[in-house]
XYZ file of C-alpha atoms in Angstrom:
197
model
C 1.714 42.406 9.204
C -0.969 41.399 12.065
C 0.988 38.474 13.940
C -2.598 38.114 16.116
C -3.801 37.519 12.754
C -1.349 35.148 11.740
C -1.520 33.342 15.133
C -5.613 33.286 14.209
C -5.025 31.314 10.574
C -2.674 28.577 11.936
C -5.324 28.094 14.941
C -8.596 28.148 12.346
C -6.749 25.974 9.685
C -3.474 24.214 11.001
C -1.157 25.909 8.390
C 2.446 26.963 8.556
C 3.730 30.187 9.347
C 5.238 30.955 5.870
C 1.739 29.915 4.020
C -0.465 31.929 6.992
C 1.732 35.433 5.939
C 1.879 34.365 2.262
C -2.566 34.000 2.576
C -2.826 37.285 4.138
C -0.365 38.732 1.591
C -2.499 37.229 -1.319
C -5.627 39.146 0.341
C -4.249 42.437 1.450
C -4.432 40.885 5.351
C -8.458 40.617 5.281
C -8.931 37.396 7.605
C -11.918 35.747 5.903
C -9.947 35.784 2.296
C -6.594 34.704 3.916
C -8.876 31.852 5.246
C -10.513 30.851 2.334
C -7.400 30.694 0.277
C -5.988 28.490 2.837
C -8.850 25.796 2.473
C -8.440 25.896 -1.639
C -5.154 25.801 -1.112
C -5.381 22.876 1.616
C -8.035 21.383 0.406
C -5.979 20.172 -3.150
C -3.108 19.874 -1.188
C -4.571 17.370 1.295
C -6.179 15.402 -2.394
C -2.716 15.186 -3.368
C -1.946 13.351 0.002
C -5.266 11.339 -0.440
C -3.412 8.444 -2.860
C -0.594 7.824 -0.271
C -0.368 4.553 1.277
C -1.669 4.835 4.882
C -0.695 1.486 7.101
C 0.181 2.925 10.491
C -2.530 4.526 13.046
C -4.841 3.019 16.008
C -8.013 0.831 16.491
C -10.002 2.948 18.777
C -12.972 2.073 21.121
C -15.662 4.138 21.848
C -18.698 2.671 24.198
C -22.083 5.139 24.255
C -25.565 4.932 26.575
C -23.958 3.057 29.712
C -22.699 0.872 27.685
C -25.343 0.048 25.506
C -23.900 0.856 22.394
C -19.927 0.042 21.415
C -17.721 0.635 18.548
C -14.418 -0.976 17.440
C -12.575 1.438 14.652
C -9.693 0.899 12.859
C -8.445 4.664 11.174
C -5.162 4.876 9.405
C -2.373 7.488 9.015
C 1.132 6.880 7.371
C 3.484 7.198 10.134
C 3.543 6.400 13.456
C 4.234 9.665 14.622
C 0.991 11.069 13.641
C -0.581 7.849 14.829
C 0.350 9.072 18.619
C -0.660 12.556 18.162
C -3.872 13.934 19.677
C -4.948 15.442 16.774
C -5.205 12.078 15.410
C -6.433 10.345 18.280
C -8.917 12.674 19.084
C -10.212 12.240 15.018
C -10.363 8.613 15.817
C -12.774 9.033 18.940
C -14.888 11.663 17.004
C -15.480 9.041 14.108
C -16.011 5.986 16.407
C -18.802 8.079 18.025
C -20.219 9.108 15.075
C -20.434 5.179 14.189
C -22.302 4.979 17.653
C -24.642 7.728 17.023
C -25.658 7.499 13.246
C -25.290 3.558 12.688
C -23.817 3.951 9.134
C -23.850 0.573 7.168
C -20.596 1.514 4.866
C -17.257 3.905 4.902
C -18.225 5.124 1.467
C -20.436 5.131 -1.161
C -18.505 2.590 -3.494
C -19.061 0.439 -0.598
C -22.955 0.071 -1.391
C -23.294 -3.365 -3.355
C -24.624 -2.820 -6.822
C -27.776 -4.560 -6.143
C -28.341 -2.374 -3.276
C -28.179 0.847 -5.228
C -30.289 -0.736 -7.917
C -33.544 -1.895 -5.265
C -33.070 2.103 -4.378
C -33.747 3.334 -7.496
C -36.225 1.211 -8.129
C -38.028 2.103 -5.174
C -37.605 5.643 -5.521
C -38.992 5.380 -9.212
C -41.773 3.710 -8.438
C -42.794 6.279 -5.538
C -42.333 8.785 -7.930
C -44.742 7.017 -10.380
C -46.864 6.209 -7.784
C -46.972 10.190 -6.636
C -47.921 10.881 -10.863
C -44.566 12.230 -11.199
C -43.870 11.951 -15.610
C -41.612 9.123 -16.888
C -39.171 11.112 -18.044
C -37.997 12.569 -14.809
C -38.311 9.473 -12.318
C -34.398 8.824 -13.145
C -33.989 12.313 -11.932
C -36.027 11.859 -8.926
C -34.219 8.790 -7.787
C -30.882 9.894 -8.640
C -31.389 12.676 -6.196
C -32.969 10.649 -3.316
C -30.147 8.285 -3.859
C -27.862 10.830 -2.874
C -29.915 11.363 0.584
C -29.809 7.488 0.660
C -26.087 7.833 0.884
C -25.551 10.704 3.038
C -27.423 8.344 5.682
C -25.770 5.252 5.159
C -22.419 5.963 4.433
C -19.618 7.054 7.042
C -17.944 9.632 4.643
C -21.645 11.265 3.310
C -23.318 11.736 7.109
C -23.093 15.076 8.101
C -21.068 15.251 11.597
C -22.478 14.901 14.398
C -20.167 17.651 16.420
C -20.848 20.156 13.132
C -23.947 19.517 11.387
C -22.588 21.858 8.451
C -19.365 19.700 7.702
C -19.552 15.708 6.194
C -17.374 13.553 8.163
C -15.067 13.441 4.717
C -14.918 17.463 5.213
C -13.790 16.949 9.198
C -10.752 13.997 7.696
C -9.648 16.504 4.914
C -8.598 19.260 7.605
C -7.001 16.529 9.755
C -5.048 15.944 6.421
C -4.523 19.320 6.193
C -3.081 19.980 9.646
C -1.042 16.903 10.103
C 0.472 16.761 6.185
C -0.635 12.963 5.745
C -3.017 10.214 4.361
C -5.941 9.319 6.583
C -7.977 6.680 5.925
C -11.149 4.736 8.174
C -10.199 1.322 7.496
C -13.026 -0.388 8.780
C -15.776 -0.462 12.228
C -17.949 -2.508 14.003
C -20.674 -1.682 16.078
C -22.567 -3.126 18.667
C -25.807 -2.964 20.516
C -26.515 -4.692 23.192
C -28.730 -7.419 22.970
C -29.185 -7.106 19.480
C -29.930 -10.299 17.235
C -27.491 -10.832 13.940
């Protein structure tokens, strides 16, 4: 077996040796297949992890434009020892400046009041009517730009900032992945100077 390649698949997806080897066993040590049966595999791995309590990890600053634009995050892990890694710390900064970039009004999408989500719809619906779209497919229409409604308002949905490609949900899951625990963004606040509340 490769060991350059095994060296490759703990870099790419933060896995152990024994499940790198056991990956490119499982794909007859072709890279891209030992990768992508490390995300499945991670990937419901790091679900399983997702229902853990998580009530250790850091509030995090991050200030953006010469100080024009600040964010206060609090993201947590379940042990202190992955609280002080870099890993995590570095996850933390990433997410506080997406907050300062993309101005996202909730964490996720059963954040969004009810009556929020409703005015959507409604709005969407009538645009569709408005456009002659037929009756029957205006739920349709406005379940799908509800979707793009979410993806900009809510933390989780936004695409990332640092990969376009990813959701910021995707770019938590590998964290969970690589450091074996719970993550969860508790809460942020963000700032702009001089703006009125």
């Amino acid at each position: 077996m490769d060991i350059s390649k095994i060296k490759d698949l703990r870099e790419k997806t933060g896995a152990g040796i024994v499940e790198c080897k056991e990956a490119l066993n499982s794909s007859n040590d072709d890279l891209e297949k030992a990768f992508e049966y490390l995300r499945k595999k991670g990937i419901s791995k790091a679900l399983k992890k997702v229902g853990r309590e998580a009530s250790e990890g850091i509030v995090t600053s991050y200030i953006h434009m010469g100080g024009k634009i600040g964010v206060l995050l609090e993201i947590n892990c379940e042990t202190d020892f992955v609280a002080r890694t870099d890993d995590f710390k570095e996850l933390a900064k990433d997410i506080a400046m997406q907050v300062a970039a993309s101005n996202p009004l909730y964490i996720k999408r059963e954040d969004v009041p009810a009556n929020i989500i409703d005015k959507e719809k409604e709005i969407y619906k009538a645009e569709a009517k408005n456009a002659g779209k037929p009756d029957k497919i205006l739920d349709k229409i406005a379940e799908g730009k509800l979707g793009k409604f979410f993806s900009e308002v809510c933390l989780l949905e936004q695409a990332f900032i640092k990969d376009p490609d990813k959701k910021v949900s995707d770019i938590i899951t590998q964290k969970i992945v690589k450091l074996g625990e719970n993550i969860i963004v508790r809460r942020f606040t963000r700032y702009v100077l001089g703006e009125k509340y």
